[in-house]
mmCIF file of C-alpha atoms in Angstrom:
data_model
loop_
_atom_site.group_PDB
_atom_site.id
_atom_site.type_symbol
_atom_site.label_atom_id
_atom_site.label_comp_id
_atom_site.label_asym_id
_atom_site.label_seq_id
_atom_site.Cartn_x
_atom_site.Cartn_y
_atom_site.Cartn_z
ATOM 1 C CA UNK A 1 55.285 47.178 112.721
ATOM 2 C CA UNK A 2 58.273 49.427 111.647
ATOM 3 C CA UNK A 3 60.087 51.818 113.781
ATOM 4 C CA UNK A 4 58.178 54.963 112.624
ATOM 5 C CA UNK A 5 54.513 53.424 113.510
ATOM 6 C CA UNK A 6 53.123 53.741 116.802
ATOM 7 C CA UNK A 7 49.578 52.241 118.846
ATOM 8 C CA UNK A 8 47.588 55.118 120.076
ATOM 9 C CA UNK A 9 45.141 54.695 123.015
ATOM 10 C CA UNK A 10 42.532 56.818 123.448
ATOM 11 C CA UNK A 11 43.851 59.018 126.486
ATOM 12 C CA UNK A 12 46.748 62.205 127.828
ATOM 13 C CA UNK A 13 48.076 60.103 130.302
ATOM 14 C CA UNK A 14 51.434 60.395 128.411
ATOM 15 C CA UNK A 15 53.288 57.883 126.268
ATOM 16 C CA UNK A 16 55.198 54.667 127.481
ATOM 17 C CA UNK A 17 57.786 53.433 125.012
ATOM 18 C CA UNK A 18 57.750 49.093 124.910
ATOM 19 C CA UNK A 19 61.008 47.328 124.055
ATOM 20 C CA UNK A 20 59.960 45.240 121.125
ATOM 21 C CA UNK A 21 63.030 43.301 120.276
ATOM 22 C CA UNK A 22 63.008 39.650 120.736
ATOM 23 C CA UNK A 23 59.268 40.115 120.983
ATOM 24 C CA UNK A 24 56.471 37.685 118.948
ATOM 25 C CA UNK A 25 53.170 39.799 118.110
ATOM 26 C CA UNK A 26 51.403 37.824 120.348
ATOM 27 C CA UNK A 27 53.677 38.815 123.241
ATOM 28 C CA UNK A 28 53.331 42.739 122.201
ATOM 29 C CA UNK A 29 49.964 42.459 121.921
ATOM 30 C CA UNK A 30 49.466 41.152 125.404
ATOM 31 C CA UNK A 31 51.508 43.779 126.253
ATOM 32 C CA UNK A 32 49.498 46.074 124.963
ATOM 33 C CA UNK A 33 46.394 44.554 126.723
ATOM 34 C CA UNK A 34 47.920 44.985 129.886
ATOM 35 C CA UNK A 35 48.723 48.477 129.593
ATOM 36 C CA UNK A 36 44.891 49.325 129.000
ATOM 37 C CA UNK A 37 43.569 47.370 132.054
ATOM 38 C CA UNK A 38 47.095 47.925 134.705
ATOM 39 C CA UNK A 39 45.426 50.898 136.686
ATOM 40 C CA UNK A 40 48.159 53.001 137.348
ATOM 41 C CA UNK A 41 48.349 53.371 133.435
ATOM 42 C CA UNK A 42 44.929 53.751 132.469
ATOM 43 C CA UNK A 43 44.594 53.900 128.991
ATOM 44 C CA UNK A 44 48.153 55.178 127.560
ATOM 45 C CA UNK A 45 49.670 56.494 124.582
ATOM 46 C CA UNK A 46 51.973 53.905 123.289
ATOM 47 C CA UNK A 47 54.638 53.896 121.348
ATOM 48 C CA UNK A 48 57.187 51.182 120.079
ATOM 49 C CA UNK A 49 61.139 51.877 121.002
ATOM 50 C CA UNK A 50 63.383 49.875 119.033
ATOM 51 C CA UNK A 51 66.973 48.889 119.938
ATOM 52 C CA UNK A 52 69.189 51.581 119.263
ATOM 53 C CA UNK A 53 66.805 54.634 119.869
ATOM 54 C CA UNK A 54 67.025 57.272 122.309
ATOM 55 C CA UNK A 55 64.536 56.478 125.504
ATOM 56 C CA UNK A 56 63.141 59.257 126.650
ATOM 57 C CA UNK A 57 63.731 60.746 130.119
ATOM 58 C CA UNK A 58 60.570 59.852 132.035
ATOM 59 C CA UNK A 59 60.720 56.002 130.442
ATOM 60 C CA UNK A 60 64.249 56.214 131.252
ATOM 61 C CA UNK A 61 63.284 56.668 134.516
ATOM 62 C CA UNK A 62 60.593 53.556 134.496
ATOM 63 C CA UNK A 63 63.450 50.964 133.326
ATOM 64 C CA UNK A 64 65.707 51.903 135.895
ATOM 65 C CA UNK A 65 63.101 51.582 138.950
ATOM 66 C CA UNK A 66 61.919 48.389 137.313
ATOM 67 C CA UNK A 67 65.978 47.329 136.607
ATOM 68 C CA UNK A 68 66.434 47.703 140.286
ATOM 69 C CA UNK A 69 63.846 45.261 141.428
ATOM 70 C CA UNK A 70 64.738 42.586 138.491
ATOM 71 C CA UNK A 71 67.952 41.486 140.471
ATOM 72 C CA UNK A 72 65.832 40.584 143.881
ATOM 73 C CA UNK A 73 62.903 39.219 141.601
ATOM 74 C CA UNK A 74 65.307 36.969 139.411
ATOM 75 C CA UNK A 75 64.725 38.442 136.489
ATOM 76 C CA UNK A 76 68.324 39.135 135.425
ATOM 77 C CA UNK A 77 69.748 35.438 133.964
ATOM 78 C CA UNK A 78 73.424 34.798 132.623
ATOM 79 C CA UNK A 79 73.730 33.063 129.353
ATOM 80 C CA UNK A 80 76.432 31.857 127.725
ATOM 81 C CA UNK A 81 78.257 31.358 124.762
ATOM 82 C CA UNK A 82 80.450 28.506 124.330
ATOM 83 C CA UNK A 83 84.451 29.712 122.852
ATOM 84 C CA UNK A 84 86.017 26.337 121.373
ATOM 85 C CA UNK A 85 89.845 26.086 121.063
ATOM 86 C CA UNK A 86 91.077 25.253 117.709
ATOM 87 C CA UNK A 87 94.417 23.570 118.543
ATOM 88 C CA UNK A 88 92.125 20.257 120.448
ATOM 89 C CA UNK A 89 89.014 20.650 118.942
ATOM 90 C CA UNK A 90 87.173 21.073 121.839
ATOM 91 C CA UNK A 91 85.249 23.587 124.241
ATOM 92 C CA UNK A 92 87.457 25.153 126.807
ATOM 93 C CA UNK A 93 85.183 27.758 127.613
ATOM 94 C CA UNK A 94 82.588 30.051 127.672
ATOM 95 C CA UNK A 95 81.537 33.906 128.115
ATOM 96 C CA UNK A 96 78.946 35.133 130.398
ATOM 97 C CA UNK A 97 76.226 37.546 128.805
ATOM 98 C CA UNK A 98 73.683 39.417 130.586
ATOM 99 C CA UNK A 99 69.788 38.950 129.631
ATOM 100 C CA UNK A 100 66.969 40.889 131.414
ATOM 101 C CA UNK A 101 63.846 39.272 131.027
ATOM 102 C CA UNK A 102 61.094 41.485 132.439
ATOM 103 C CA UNK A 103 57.398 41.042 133.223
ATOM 104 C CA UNK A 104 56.518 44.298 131.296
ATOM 105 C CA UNK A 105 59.210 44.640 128.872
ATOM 106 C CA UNK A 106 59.724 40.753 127.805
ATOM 107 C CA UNK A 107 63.697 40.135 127.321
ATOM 108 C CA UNK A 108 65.333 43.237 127.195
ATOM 109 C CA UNK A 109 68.541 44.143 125.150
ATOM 110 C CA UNK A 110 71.855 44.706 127.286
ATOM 111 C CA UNK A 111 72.194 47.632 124.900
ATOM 112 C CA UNK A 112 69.414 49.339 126.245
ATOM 113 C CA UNK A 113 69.364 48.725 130.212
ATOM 114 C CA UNK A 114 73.479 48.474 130.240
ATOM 115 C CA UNK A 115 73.738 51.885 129.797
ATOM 116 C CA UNK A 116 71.319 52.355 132.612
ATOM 117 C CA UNK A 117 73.212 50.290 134.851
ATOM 118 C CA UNK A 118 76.252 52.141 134.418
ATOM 119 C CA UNK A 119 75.300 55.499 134.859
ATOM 120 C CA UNK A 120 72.865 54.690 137.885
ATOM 121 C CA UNK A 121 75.829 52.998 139.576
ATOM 122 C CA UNK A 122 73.144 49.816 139.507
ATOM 123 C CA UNK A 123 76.316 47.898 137.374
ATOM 124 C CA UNK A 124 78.129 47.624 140.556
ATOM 125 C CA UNK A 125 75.553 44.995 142.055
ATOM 126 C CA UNK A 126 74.965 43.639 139.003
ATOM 127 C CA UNK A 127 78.513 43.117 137.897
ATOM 128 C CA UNK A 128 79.524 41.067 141.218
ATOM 129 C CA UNK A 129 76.188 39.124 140.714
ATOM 130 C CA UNK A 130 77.195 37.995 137.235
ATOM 131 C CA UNK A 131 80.806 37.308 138.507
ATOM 132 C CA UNK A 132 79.494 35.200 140.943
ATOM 133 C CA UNK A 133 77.224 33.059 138.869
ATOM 134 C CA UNK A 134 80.056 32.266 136.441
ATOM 135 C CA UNK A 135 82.544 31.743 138.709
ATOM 136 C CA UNK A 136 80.317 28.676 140.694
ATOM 137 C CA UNK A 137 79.497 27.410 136.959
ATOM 138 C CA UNK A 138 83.414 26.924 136.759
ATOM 139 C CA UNK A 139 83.849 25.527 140.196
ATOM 140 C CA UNK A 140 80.562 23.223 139.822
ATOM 141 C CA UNK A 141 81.561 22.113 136.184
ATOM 142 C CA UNK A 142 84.807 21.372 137.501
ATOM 143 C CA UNK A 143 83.674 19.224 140.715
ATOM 144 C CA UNK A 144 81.312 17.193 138.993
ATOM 145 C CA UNK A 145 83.210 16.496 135.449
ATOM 146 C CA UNK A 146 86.590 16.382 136.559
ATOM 147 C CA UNK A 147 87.389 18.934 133.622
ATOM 148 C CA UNK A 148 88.361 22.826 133.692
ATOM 149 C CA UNK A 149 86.174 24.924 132.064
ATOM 150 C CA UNK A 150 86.979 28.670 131.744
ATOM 151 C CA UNK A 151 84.308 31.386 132.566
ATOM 152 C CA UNK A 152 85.218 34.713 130.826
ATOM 153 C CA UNK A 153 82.660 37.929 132.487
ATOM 154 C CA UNK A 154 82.747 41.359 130.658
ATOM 155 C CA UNK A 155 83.607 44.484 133.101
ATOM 156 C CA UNK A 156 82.291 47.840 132.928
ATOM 157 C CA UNK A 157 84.456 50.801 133.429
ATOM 158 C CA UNK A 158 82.202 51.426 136.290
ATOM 159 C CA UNK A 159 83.192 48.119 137.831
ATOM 160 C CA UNK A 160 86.875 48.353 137.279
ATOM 161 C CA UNK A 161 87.174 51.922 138.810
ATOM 162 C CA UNK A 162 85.275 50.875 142.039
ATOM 163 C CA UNK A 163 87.185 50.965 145.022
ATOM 164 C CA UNK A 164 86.870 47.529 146.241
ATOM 165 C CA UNK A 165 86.683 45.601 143.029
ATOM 166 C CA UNK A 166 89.925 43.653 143.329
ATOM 167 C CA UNK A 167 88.747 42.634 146.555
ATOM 168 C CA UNK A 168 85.175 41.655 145.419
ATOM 169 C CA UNK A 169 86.887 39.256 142.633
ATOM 170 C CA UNK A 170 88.707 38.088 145.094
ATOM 171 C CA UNK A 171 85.972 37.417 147.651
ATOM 172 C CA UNK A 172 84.077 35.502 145.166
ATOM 173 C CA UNK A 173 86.451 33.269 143.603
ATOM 174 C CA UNK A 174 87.352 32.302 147.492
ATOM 175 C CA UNK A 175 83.800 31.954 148.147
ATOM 176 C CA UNK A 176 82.637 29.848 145.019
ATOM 177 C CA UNK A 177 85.784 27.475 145.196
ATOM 178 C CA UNK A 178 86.600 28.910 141.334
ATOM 179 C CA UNK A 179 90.224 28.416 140.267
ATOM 180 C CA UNK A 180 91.311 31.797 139.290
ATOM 181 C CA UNK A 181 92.891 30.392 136.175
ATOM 182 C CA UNK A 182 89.464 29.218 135.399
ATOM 183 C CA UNK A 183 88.524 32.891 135.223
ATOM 184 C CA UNK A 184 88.792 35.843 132.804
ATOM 185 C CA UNK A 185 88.138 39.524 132.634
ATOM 186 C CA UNK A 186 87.474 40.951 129.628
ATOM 187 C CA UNK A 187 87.951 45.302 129.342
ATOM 188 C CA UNK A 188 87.938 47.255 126.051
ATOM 189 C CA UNK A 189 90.735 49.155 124.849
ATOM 190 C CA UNK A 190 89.032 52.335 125.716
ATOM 191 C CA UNK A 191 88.692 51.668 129.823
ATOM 192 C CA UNK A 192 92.090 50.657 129.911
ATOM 193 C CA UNK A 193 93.029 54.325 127.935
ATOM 194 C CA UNK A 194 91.342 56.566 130.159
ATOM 195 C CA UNK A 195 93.855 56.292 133.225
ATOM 196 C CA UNK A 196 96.506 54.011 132.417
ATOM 197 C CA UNK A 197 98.615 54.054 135.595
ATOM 198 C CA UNK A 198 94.977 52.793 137.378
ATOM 199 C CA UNK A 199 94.063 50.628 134.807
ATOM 200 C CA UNK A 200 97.863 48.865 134.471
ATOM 201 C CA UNK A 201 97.785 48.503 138.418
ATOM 202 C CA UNK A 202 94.234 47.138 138.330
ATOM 203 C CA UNK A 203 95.535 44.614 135.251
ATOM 204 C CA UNK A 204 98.775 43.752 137.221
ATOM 205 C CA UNK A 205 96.634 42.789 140.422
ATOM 206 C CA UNK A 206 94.337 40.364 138.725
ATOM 207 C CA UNK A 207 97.355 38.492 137.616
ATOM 208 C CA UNK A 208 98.814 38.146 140.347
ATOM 209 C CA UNK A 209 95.753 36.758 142.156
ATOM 210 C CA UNK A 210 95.530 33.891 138.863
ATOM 211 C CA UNK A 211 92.756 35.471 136.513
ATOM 212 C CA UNK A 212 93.255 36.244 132.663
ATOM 213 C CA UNK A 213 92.931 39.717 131.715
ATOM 214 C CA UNK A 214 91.672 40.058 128.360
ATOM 215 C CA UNK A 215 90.891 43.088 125.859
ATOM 216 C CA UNK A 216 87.375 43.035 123.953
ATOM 217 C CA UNK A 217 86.576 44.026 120.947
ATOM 218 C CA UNK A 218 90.385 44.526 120.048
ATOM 219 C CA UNK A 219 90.699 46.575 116.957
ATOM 220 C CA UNK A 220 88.422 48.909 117.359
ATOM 221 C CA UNK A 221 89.999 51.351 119.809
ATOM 222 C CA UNK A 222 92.596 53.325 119.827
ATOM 223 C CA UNK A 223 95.831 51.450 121.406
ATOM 224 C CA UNK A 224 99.154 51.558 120.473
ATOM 225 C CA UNK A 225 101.829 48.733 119.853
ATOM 226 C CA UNK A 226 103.881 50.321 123.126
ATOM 227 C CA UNK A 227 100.513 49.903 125.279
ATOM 228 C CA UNK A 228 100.078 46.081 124.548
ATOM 229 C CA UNK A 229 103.478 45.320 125.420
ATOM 230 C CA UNK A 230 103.287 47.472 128.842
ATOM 231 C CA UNK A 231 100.118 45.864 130.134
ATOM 232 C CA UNK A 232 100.778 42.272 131.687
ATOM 233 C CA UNK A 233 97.218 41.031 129.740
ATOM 234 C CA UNK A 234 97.105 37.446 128.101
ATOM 235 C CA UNK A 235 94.550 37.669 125.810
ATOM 236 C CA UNK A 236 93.043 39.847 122.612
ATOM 237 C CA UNK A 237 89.550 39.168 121.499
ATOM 238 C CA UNK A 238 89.037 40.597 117.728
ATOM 239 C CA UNK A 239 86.516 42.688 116.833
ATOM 240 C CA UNK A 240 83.374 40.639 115.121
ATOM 241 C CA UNK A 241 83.394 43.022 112.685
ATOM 242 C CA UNK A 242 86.613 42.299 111.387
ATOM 243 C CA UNK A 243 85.319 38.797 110.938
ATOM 244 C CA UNK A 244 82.113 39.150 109.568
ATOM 245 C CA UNK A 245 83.660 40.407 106.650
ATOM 246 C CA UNK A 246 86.867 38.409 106.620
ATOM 247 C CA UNK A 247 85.612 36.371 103.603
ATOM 248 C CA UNK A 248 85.281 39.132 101.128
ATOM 249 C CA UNK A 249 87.368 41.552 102.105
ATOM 250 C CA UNK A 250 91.213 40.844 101.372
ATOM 251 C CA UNK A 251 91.615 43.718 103.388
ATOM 252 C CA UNK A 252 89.897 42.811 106.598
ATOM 253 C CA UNK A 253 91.609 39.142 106.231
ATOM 254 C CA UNK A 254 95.026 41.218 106.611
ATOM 255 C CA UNK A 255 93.725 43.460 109.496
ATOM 256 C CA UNK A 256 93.013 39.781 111.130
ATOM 257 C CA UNK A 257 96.150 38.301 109.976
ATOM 258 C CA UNK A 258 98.530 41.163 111.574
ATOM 259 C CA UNK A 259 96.659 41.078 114.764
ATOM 260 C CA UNK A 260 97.361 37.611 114.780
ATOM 261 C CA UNK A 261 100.814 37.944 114.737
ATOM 262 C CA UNK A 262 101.721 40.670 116.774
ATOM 263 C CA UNK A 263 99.919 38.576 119.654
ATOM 264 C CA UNK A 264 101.988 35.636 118.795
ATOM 265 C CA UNK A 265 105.409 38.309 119.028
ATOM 266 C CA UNK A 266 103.768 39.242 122.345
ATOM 267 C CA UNK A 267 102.754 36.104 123.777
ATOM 268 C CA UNK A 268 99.076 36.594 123.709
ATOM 269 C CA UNK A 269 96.171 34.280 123.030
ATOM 270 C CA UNK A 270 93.861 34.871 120.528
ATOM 271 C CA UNK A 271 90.272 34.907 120.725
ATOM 272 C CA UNK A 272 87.979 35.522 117.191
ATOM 273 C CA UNK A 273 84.038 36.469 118.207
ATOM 274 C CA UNK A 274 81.412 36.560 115.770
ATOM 275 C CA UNK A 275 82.297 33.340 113.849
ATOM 276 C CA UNK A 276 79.150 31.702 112.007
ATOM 277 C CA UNK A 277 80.257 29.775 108.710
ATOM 278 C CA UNK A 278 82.909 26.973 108.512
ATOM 279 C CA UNK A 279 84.792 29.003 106.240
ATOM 280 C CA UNK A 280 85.513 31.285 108.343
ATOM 281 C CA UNK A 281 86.388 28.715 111.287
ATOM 282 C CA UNK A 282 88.874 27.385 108.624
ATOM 283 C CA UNK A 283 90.656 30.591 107.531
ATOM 284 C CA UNK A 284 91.337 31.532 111.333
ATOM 285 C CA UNK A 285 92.435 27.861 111.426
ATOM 286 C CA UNK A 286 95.197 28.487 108.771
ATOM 287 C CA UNK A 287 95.660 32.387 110.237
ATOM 288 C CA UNK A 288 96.781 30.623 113.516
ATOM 289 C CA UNK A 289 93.614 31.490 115.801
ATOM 290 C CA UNK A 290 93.811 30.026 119.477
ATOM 291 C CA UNK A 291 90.268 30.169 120.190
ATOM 292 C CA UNK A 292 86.527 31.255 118.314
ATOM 293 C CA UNK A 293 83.219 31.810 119.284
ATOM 294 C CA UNK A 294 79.951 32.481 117.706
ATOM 295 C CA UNK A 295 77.071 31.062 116.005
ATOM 296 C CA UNK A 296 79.027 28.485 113.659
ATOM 297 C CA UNK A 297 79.573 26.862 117.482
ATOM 298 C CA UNK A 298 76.883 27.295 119.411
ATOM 299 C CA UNK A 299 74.231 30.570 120.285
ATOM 300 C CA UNK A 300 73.991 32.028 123.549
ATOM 301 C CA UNK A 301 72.108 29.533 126.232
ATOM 302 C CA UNK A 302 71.216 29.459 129.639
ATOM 303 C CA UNK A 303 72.815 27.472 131.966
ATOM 304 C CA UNK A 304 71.067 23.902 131.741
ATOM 305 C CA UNK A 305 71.181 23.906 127.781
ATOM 306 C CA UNK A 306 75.151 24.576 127.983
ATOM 307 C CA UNK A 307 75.533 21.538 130.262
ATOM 308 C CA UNK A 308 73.884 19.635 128.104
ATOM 309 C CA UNK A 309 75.568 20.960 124.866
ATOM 310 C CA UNK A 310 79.451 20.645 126.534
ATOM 311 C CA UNK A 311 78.086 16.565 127.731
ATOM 312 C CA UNK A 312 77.730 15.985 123.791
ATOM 313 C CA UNK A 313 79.958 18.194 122.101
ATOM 314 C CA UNK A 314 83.014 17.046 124.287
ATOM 315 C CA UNK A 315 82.186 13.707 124.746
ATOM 316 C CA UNK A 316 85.022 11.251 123.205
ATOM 317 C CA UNK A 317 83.823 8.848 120.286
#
């Protein structure tokens, strides 16, 4: 099925777009199935929405009603991605990502519902929820193996501009026992550019309770030299983009290389995203990379395959 094709039912009921990626034919075509026999849809015009395309209005409307029951029906799950450190050759952390998997829609792509989140104000619940999840993975990891392991959750600009957020982060790490080191915010260049005096007083109050602040997707925005070394962050996460193409492009390697150093001038760890050869791993070696993540290391995996995957991978010979 390609993104122009569409399944027609024999009715003017309207048309309900399905989310098909991450879907297996035999899960869209039980989909299907159950949109012909679900009674409040009898019979519908159906059409496939692919990640990326715009979702109509009155669909846009049947994600978000079904988005705000998926929290309460435990359909929202955290995954995560494992970020190994370099220097010791070991994990030292991980990053929390979203996943939706719906009853109608199968898993759903953060891209789509997000957005949704965000502009319904839905992110706000969310966004603690996630926080919280991580933060007793830290504290639980910590209690039971007797080893740190750092928990790094993505922020919206919704999230970071809500009124009580510093004292939601700070009601869940006292709550979930997490060591505020043990935790770290990641914002993109862009939140932190459209009100700087909030944003650097948001920034300077996470410090001081413990957590890392770090920017996402660095290299992609629009911040100057003068901004990094005003805000109090300790971390820069480069773009995966600038990776992927590291390996052929001499020009890309140098984009990597100078953000490289101007963290090291400005006391900043490095994190590289997107890493999936041993080549690459071995270039941001050389370039002087604190810390990777991507597919070379590990995919994105719930909870009880991570545990399972830091027993073995950090278990000493």
């Amino acid at each position: 099925m390609t993104e122009s094709e569409s399944i027609i039912f024999p009715a003017a009921s309207g048309s309900l777009y399905i989310l098909t990626m991450g879907q297996t034919p035999k899960r869209l075509a039980g989909m299907l199935i159950w949109l012909c026999i679900k009674p409040r849809r009898p019979a519908a015009a159906v059409s496939c929405l692919f990640q990326g395309a715009r979702i109509p209005s009155s669909h846009r409307l049947e994600i978000e009603n079904d988005l705000r029951k998926a929290l309460n029906r435990g359909q929202l799950i955290v995954y995560y991605q494992p970020q190994y450190e370099l220097k010791k050759d070991k994990i030292f952390g991980v990053e929390a990502l979203l996943r939706w998997k719906s009853p109608l829609f199968g898993l759903v792509s953060p891209e789509v519902f997000i957005p949704i989140a965000e502009s319904t104000g839905l992110i706000i619940a969310i966004g603690e929820w996630v926080l919280r999840e991580a933060c007793q993975l830290s504290s639980s990891y910590k209690r039971h193996e007797g080893d740190s392991l750092r928990v790094s959750v993505n922020i919206s600009a919704r999230q970071l501009s809500h009124a009580d957020f510093i004292d939601m982060v700070r009601q869940v790490l006292d709550e979930t026992g997490c060591d505020p080191h043990d935790l770290c915010l990641e914002i993109t260049e862009s939140m932190m550019l459209t009100d700087i005096n909030y944003s650097m007083k948001i920034v300077r109050e996470l410090i001081e309770l413990g957590v890392v602040v770090s920017i996402d997707d660095f290299g992609t925005g629009y911040s100057s030299l003068s901004l990094m070394k005003s805000f109090p962050i300790g971390e820069l996460k480069i773009d995966k983009s600038f990776i992927k193409d590291m390996t052929e492009s001499e020009e890309n390697k140098a984009i990597v290389h100078a953000i490289i150093k101007i963290s090291q001038i400005l006391s900043l760890k490095v994190v590289a995203e997107g890493v999936e050869t041993l080549e690459q791993m071995n270039i941001l070696r050389e370039l002087g990379v604190d810390y990777i993540q991507g597919y070379y290391i590990s995919r994105t995996v719930p909870v009880e395959e991570l545990i399972l995957f830091l027993k073995g991978f950090n278990r000493e010979d």
